Short mmCIF file of C-alpha atoms in Angstrom, two decimals:
data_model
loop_
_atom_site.label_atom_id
_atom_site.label_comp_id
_atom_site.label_asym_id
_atom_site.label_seq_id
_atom_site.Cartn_x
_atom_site.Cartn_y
_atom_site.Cartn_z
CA UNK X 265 -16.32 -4.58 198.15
CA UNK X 266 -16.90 -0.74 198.50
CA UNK X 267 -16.76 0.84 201.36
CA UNK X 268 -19.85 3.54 202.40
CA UNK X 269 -19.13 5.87 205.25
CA UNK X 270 -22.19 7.41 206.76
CA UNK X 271 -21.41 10.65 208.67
CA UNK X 272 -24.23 10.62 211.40
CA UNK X 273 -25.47 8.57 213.65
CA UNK X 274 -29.01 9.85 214.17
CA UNK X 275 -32.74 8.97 212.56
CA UNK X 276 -31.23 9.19 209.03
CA UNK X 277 -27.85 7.92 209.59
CA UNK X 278 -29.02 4.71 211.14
CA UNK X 279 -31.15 4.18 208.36
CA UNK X 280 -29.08 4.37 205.21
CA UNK X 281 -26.30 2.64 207.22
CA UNK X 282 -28.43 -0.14 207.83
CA UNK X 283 -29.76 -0.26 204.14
CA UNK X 284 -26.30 0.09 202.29
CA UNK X 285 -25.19 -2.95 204.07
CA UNK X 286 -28.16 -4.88 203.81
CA UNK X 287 -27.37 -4.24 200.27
CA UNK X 288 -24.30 -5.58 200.80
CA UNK X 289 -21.95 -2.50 200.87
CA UNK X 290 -19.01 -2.44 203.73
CA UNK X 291 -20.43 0.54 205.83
CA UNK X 292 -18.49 2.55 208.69
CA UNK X 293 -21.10 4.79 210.54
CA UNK X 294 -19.51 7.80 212.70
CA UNK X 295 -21.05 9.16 215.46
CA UNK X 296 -19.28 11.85 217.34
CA UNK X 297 -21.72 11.46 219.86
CA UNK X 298 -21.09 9.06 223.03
CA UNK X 299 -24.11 7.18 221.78
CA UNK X 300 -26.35 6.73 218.79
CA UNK X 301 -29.90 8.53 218.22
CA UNK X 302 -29.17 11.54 220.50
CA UNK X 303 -31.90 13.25 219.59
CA UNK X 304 -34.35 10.37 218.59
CA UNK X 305 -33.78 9.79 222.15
CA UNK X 306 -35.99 13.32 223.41
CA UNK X 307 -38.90 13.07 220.31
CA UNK X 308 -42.25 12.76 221.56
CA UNK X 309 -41.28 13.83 224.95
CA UNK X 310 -38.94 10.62 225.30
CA UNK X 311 -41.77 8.47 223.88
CA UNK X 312 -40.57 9.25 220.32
CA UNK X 313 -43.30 9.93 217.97
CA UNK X 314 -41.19 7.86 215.12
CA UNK X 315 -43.70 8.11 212.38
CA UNK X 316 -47.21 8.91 211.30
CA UNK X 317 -49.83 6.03 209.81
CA UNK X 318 -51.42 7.94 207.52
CA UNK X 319 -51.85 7.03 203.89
CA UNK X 320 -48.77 7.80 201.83
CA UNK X 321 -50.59 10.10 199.56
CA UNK X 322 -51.19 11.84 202.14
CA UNK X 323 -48.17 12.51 203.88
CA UNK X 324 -47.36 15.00 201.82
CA UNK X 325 -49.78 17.66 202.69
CA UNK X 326 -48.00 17.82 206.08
CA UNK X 327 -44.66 18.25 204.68
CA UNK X 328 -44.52 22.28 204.62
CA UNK X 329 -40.54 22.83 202.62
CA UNK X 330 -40.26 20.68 199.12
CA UNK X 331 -42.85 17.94 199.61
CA UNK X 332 -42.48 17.05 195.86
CA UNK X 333 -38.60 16.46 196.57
CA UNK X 334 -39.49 13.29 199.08
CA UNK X 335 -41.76 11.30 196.18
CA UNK X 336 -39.31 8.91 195.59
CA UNK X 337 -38.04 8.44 199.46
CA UNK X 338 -41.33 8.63 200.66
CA UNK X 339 -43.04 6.23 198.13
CA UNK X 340 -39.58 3.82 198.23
CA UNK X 341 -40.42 3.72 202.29
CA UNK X 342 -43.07 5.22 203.91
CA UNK X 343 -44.76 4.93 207.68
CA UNK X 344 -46.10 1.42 206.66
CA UNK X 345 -42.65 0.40 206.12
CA UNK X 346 -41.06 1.43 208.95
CA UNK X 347 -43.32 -0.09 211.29
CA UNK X 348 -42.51 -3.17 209.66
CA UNK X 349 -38.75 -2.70 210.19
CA UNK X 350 -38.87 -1.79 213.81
CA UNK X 351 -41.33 -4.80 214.59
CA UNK X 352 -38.99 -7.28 212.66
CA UNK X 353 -36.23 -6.06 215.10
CA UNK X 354 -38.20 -6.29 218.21
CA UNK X 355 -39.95 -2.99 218.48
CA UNK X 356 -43.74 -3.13 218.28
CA UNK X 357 -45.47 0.09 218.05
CA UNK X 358 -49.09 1.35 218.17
CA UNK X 359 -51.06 4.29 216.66
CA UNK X 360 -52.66 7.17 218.66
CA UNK X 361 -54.51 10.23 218.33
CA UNK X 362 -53.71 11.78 214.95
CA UNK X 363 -51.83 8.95 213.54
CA UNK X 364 -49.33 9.42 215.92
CA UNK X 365 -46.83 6.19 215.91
CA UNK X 366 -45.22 5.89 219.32
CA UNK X 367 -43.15 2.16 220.57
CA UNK X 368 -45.70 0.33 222.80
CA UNK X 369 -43.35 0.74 225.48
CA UNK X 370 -43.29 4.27 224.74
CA UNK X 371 -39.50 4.81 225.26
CA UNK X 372 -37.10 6.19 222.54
CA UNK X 373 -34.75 3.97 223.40
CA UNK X 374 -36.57 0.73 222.08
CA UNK X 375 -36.66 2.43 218.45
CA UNK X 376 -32.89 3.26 218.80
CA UNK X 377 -32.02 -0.28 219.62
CA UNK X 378 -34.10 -1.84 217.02
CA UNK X 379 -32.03 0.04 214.37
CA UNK X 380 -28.81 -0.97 216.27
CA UNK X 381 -29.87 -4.18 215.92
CA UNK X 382 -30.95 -4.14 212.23
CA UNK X 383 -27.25 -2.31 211.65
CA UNK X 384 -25.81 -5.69 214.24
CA UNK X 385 -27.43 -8.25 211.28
CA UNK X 386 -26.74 -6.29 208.30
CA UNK X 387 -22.92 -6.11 209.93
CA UNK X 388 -22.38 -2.45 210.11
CA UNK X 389 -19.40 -1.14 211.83
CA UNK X 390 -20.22 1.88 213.93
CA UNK X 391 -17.72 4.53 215.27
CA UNK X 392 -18.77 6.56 218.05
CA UNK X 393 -17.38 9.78 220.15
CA UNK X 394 -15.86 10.36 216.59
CA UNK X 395 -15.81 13.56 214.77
CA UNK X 396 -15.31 14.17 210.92
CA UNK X 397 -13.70 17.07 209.60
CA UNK X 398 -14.31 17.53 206.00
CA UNK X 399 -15.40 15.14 203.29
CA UNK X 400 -12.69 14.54 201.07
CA UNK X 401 -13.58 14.58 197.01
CA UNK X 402 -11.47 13.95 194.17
CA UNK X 403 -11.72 14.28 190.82
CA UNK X 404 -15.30 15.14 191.11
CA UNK X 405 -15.86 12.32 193.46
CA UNK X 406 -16.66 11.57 197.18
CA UNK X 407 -13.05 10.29 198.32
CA UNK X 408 -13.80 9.50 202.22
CA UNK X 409 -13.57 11.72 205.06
CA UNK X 410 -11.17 13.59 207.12
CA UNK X 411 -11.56 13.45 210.97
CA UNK X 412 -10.86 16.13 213.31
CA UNK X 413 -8.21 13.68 215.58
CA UNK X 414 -6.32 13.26 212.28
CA UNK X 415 -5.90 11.00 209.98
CA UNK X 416 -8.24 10.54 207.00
CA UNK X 417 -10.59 7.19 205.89
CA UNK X 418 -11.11 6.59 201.73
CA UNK X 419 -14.16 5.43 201.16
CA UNK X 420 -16.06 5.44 197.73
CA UNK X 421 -19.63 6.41 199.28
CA UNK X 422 -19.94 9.02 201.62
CA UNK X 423 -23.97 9.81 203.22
CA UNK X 424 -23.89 13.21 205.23
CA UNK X 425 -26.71 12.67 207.73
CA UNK X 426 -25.47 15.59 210.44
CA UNK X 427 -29.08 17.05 210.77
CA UNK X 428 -29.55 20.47 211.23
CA UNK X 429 -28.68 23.34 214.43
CA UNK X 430 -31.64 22.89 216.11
CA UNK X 431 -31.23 20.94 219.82
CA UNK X 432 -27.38 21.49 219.42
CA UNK X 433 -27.12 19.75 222.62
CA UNK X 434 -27.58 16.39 220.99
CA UNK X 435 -24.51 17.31 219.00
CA UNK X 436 -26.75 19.01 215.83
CA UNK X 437 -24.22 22.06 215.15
CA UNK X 438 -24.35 21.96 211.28
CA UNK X 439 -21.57 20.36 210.28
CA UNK X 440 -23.10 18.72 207.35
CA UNK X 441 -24.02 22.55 205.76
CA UNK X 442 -19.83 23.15 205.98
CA UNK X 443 -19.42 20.09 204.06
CA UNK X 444 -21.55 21.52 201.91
CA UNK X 445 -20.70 24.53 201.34
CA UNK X 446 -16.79 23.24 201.40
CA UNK X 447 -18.23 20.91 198.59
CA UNK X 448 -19.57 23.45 196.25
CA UNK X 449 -22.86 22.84 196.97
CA UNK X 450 -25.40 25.85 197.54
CA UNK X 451 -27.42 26.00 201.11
CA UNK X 452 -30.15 27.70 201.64
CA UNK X 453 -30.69 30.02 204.87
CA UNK X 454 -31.58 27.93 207.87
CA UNK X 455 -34.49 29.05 210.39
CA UNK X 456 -35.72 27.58 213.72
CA UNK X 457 -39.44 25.87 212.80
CA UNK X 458 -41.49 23.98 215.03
CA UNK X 459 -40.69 26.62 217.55
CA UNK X 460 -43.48 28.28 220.33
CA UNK X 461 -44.33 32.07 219.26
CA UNK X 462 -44.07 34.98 221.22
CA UNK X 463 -46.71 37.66 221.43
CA UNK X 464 -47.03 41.14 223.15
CA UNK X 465 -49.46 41.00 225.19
CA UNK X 466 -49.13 40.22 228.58
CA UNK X 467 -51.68 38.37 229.53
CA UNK X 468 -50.32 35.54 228.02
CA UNK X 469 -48.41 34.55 231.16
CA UNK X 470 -51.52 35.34 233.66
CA UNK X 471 -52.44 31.57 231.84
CA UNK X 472 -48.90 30.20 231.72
CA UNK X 473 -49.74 26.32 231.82
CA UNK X 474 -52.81 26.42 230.81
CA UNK X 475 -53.81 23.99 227.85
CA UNK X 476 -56.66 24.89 225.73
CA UNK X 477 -57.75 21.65 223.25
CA UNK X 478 -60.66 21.40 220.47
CA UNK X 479 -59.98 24.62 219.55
CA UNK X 480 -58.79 26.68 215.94
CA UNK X 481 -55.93 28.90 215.45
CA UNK X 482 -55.69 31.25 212.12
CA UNK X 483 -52.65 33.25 212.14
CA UNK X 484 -52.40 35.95 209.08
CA UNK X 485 -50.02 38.85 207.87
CA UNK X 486 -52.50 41.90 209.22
CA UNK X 487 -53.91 43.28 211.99
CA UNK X 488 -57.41 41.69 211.75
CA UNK X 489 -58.71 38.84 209.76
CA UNK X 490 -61.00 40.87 207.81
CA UNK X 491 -58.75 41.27 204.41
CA UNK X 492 -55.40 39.76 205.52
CA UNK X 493 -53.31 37.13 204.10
CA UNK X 494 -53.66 33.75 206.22
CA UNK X 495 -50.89 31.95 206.64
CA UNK X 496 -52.12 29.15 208.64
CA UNK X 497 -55.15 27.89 210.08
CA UNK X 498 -56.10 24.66 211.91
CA UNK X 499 -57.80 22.62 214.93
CA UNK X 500 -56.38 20.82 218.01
CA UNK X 501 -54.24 21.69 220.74
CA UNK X 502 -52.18 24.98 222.14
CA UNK X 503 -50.42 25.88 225.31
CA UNK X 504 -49.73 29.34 227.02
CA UNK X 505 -46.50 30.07 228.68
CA UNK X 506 -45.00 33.12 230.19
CA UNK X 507 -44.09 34.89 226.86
CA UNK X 508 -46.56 33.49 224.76
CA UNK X 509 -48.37 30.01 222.87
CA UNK X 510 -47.02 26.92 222.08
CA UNK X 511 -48.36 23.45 221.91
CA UNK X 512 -49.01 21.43 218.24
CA UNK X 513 -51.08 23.65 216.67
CA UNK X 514 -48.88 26.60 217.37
CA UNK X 515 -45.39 24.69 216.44
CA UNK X 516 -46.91 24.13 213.21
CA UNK X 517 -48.34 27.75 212.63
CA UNK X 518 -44.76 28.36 213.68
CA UNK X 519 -43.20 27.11 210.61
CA UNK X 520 -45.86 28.13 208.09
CA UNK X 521 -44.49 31.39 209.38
CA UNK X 522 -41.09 30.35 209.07
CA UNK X 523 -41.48 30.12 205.28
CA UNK X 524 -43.94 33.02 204.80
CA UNK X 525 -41.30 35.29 206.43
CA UNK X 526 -38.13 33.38 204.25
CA UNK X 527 -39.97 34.18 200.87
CA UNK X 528 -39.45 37.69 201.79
CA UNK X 529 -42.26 39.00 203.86
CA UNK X 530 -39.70 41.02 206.35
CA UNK X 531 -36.61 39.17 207.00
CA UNK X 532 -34.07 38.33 204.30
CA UNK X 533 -34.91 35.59 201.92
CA UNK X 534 -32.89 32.20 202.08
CA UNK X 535 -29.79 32.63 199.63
CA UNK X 536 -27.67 29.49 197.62
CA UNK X 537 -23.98 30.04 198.44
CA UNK X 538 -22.50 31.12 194.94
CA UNK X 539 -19.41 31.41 195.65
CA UNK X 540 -15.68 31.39 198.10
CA UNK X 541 -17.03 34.23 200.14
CA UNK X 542 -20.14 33.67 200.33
CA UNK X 543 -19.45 30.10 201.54
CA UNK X 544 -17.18 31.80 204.31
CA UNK X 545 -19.41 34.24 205.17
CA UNK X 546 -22.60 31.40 205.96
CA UNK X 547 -19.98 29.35 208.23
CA UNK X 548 -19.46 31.82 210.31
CA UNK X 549 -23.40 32.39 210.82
CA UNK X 550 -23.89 28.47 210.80
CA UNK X 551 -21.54 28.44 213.78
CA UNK X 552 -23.73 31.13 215.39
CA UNK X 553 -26.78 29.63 214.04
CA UNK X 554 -28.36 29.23 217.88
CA UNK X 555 -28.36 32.74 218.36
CA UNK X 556 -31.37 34.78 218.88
CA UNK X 557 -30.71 37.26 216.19
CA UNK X 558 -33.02 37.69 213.69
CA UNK X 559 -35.37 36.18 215.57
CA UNK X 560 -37.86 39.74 215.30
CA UNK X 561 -40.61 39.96 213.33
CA UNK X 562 -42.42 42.24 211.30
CA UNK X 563 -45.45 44.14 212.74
CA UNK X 564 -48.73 42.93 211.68
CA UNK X 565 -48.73 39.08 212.25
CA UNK X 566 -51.62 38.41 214.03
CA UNK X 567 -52.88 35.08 215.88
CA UNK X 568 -56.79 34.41 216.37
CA UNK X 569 -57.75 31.60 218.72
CA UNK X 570 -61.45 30.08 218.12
CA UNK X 571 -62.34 29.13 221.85
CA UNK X 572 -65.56 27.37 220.38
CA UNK X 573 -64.89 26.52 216.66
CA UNK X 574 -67.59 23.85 217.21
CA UNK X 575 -70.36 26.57 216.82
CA UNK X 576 -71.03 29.50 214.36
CA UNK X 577 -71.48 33.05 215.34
CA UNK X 578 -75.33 32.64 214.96
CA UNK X 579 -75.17 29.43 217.37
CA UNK X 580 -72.87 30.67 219.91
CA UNK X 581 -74.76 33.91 219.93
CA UNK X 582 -77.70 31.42 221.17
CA UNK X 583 -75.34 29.45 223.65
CA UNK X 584 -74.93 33.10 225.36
CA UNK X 585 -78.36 33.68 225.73
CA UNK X 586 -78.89 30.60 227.32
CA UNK X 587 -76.00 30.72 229.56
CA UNK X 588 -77.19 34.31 230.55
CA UNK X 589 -80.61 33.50 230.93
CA UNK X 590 -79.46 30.85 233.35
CA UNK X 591 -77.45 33.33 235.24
CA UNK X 592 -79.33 36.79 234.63
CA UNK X 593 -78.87 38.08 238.59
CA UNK X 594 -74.95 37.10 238.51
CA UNK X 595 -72.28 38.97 238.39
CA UNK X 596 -70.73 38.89 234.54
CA UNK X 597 -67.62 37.79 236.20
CA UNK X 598 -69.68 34.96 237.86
CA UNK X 599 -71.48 33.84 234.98
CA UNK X 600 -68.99 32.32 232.97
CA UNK X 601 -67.78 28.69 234.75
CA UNK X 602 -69.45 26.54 231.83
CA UNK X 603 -68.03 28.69 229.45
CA UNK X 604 -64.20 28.35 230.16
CA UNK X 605 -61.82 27.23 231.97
CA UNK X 606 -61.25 29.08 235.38
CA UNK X 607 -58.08 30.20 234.61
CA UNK X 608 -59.04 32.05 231.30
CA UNK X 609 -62.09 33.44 233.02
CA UNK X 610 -60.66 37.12 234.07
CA UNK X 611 -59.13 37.71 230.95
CA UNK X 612 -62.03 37.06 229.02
CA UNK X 613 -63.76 39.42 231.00
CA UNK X 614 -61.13 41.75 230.96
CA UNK X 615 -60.87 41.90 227.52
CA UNK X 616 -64.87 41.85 226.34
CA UNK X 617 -64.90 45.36 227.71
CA UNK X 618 -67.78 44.61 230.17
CA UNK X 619 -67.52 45.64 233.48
CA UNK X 620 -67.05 42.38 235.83
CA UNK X 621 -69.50 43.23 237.98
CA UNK X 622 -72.04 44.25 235.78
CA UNK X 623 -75.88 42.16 236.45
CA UNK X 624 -76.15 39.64 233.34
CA UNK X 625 -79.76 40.50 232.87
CA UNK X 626 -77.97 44.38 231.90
CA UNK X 627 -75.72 43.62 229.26
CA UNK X 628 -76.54 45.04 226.11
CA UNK X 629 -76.98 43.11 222.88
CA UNK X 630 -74.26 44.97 221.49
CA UNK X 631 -71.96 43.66 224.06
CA UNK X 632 -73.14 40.35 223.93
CA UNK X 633 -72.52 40.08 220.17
CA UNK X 634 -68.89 41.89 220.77
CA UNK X 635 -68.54 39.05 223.38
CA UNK X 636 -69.41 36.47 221.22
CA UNK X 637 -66.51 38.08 218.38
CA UNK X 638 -63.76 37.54 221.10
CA UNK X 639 -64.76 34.21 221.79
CA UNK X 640 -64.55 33.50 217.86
CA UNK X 641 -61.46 35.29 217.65
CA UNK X 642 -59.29 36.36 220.29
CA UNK X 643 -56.80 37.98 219.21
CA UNK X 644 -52.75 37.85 219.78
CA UNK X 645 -50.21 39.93 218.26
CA UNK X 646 -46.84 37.67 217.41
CA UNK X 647 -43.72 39.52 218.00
CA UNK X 648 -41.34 36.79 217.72
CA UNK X 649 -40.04 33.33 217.42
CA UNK X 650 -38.21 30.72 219.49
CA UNK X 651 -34.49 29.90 218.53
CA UNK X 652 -32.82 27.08 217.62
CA UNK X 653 -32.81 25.85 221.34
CA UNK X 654 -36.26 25.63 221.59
CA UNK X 655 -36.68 24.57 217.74
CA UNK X 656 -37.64 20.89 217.40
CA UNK X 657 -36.51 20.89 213.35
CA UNK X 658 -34.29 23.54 211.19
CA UNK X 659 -35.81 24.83 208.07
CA UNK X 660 -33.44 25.41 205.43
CA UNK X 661 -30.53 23.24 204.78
CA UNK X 662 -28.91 22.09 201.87
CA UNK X 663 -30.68 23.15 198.66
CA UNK X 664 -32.84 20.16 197.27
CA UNK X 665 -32.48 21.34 193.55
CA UNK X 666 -28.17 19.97 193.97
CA UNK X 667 -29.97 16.99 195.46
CA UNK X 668 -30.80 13.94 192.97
CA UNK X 669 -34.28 13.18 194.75
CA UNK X 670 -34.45 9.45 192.96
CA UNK X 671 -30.67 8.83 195.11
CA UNK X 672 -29.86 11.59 197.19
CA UNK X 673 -26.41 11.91 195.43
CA UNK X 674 -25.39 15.40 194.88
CA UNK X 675 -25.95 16.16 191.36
CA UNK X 676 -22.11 18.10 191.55
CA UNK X 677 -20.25 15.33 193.45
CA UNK X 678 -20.41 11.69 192.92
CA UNK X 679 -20.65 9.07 195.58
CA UNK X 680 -21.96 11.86 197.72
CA UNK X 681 -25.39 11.67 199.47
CA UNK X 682 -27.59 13.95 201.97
CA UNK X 683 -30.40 13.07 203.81
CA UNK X 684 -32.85 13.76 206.96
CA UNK X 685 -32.86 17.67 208.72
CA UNK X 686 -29.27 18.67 206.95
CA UNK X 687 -31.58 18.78 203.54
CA UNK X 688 -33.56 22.08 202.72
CA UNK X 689 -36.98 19.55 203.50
CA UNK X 690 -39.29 19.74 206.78
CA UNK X 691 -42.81 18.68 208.19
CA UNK X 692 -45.50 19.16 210.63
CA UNK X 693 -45.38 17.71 213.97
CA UNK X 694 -46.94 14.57 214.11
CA UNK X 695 -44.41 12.17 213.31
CA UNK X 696 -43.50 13.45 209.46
CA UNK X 697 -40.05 14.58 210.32
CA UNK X 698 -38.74 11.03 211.70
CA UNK X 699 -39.97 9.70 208.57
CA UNK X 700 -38.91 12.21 206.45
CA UNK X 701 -35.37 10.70 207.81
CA UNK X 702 -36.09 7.34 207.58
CA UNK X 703 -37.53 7.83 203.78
CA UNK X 704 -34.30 9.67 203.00
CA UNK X 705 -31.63 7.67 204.85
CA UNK X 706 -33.19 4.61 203.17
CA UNK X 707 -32.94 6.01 199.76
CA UNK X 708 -29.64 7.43 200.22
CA UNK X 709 -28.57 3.89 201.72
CA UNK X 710 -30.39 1.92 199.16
CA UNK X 711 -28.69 4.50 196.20
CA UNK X 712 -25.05 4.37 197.76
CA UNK X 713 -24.18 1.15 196.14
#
């Protein structure tokens, strides 16, 4: 019988463990964690948002890095599937807003023991507080692993499953990129996504706390929207905090600007590691990968919330009228409860350039239709980006085109397999990234055989 090691005891790791030995293989999964699913264990807020129902077809157009890479993995095993899997092991799950999929329970921890128990039946042998070194190759083969207490373990599979740098507190400190790069394989530049933005101005943390929902966010490469390149634009939810936005929408609007900004709109673009030096030089700055340099921006990237996206310009305009009509011998400042929340009152007003205090019944239709621009578009200059300890997923990893997307085997080394965060693939929030790790691991698991 061969033996598989899988190097990784998270999302993807559990997966393609399980699968090589339901396939039959003899599979040793390390861990050098004290416990499986580290970081499966915080998703969702602890709830762990472990997939996402929609149709399969679908699931691409959330995937923002290399969605035609995850065909196969996703199409082998998608969200269907997986629900299936955890249920058969004792997990039932349920569907909320969005097509989130969340454990009925809603604890992490059921999802992480389902999988322990699928690896219990198919007889996987798991290895934890456990660190690997290197993966050994000979001859132009995966040979096993070296671990970092000594001694080495052959094996004729070996599945890298490290994830990325982001949350390096659940043990994610890029190992699998030096196995990588100590492989011969080329990686491309990694960058924090799914990360809140942070913006100049500083009213921002006047509303720290507040959540705004139904509204849209457009975020584009210019000052105004007039003319500018948008790089992302969609509807839900947002959050301020004390040096900026976050919530879903922004997260996502985060890494669409991730990937603007890595195909060489101001920082420096994503590189493959050619050669000895290069591959010394990028494991230095993956050991250093949580650091907040390089986290600047250019100037120009703009972010314009639609407090009412609900209404056009012509039917808002109308809304005011009403709402002033109603309240023609108040105070502007006074005249605006129905309008917004409490909170976001005085900077509205501060910012529509009417005096608070002015009588309703004497503002201008000029300044009502100015009014009525802010509320369509109020604006928020971006300055900056979380790091890697705020980032929920790393963009950037190891470079899909040395990845065989039908296996996962390294198209360089044979017996060798990637998959989940350490590949150069990544998603909206919503539940894509989880699969994205189950699709792979699975593949990789089904492939190592």
């Amino acid at each position: 019988m061969s033996k598989c090691v899988v190097v990784g005891g998270g999302a993807a790791g559990m997966m393609a463990a399980y699968q090589a030995a339901a396939l039959g293989q003899k599979v040793l999964l390390i861990e050098k964690n004290e416990k499986l699913g580290k970081k499966v264990y915080i998703t969702g807020k602890g709830r762990c948002n472990l997939t996402n129902a929609c149709e399969t077809e679908d699931f691409f157009q959330s995937v923002v890095t290399n969605p035609r890479f995850l065909y196969s993995a996703v199409y082998g095993f998608g969200p269907r599937d997986m629900m299936e899997l955890l249920e058969q092991y004792g997990c039932k799950t349920k569907v909320e807003r969005g097509l989130r999929v969340f454990p009925v329970s809603d604890h992490a921890s059921d999802v992480i023991f389902a999988m322990q128990r699928a690896m219990q039946a198919a007889g996987v042998e798991v290895r934890l507080n456990t660190k690997v070194k290197r993966v050994l190759v000979r001859d132009g083969a995966a040979a096993g692993v070296e671990l970092s207490g000594g001694g080495r373990l052959t094996a004729d599979r070996v599945i890298v499953c490290t994830g990325g740098v982001s949350y390096p507190s659940t043990g994610s400190t890029g190992d699998g990129y030096r196995f990588a790069f100590e492989t011969g394989l080329a990686v491309t530049e990694r960058r924090p996504a799914l990360v809140p933005l942070i913006c100049r101005e500083n009213w921002c943390k006047d509303l720290m706390g507040l959540s705004l929902k139904n509204v849209r966010v457009a975020l584009y490469a210019g000052s105004n929207s007039a003319g500018s390149r948008e790089i992302f634009q969609d509807f839900g939810e947002m959050l301020f905090t004390h040096f900026g936005v976050s919530g879903p929408l922004i997260l996502s609007a985060s890494s669409f600007l991730e990937r603007w900004l890595s195909d060489g709109a101001g920082r420096r673009k994503g590189r493959p590691i050619a050669d000895n030096a290069d591959r010394r030089d990028d494991r230095k700055s993956s050991e250093s990968a949580g650091s907040q340099d390089d986290r600047q921006i250019p100037e120009g990237v703009t972010l314009f919330i639609d407090l009412k996206p609900a209404l056009t310009m012509d039917q808002l305009d109308k809304r005011l009228l009403r709402e002033f009509e109603d309240n023609k011998n108040k105070q502007f400042k006074n005249a605006l409860d129905s309008l917004f929340p409490a909170k976001l009152i005085p900077v509205m007003v501060s910012l529509s350039g009417i005096h608070p205090e002015k009588k309703v019944h004497e503002i201008t239709r000029e300044e009502r239709l100015g009014f009525a621009a802010l509320i369509k578009a109020l604006p928020l200059t971006v300055t900056g980006t979380g790091d890697f300890n705020e980032a929920i997923i790393t963009q950037g990893g190891v470079d899909v085109r040395e990845i065989n997307p039908s296996t996962m085997e390294s198209r360089k080394i044979k017996g060798l397999y990637f998959a989940g965060e350490v590949l150069d693939v990544d998603a909206l929030t919503g539940g894509f990234n989880l699969q994205i790790a189950w699709s792979t691991g699975y593949l990789a698991g089904s492939s190592a055989e």
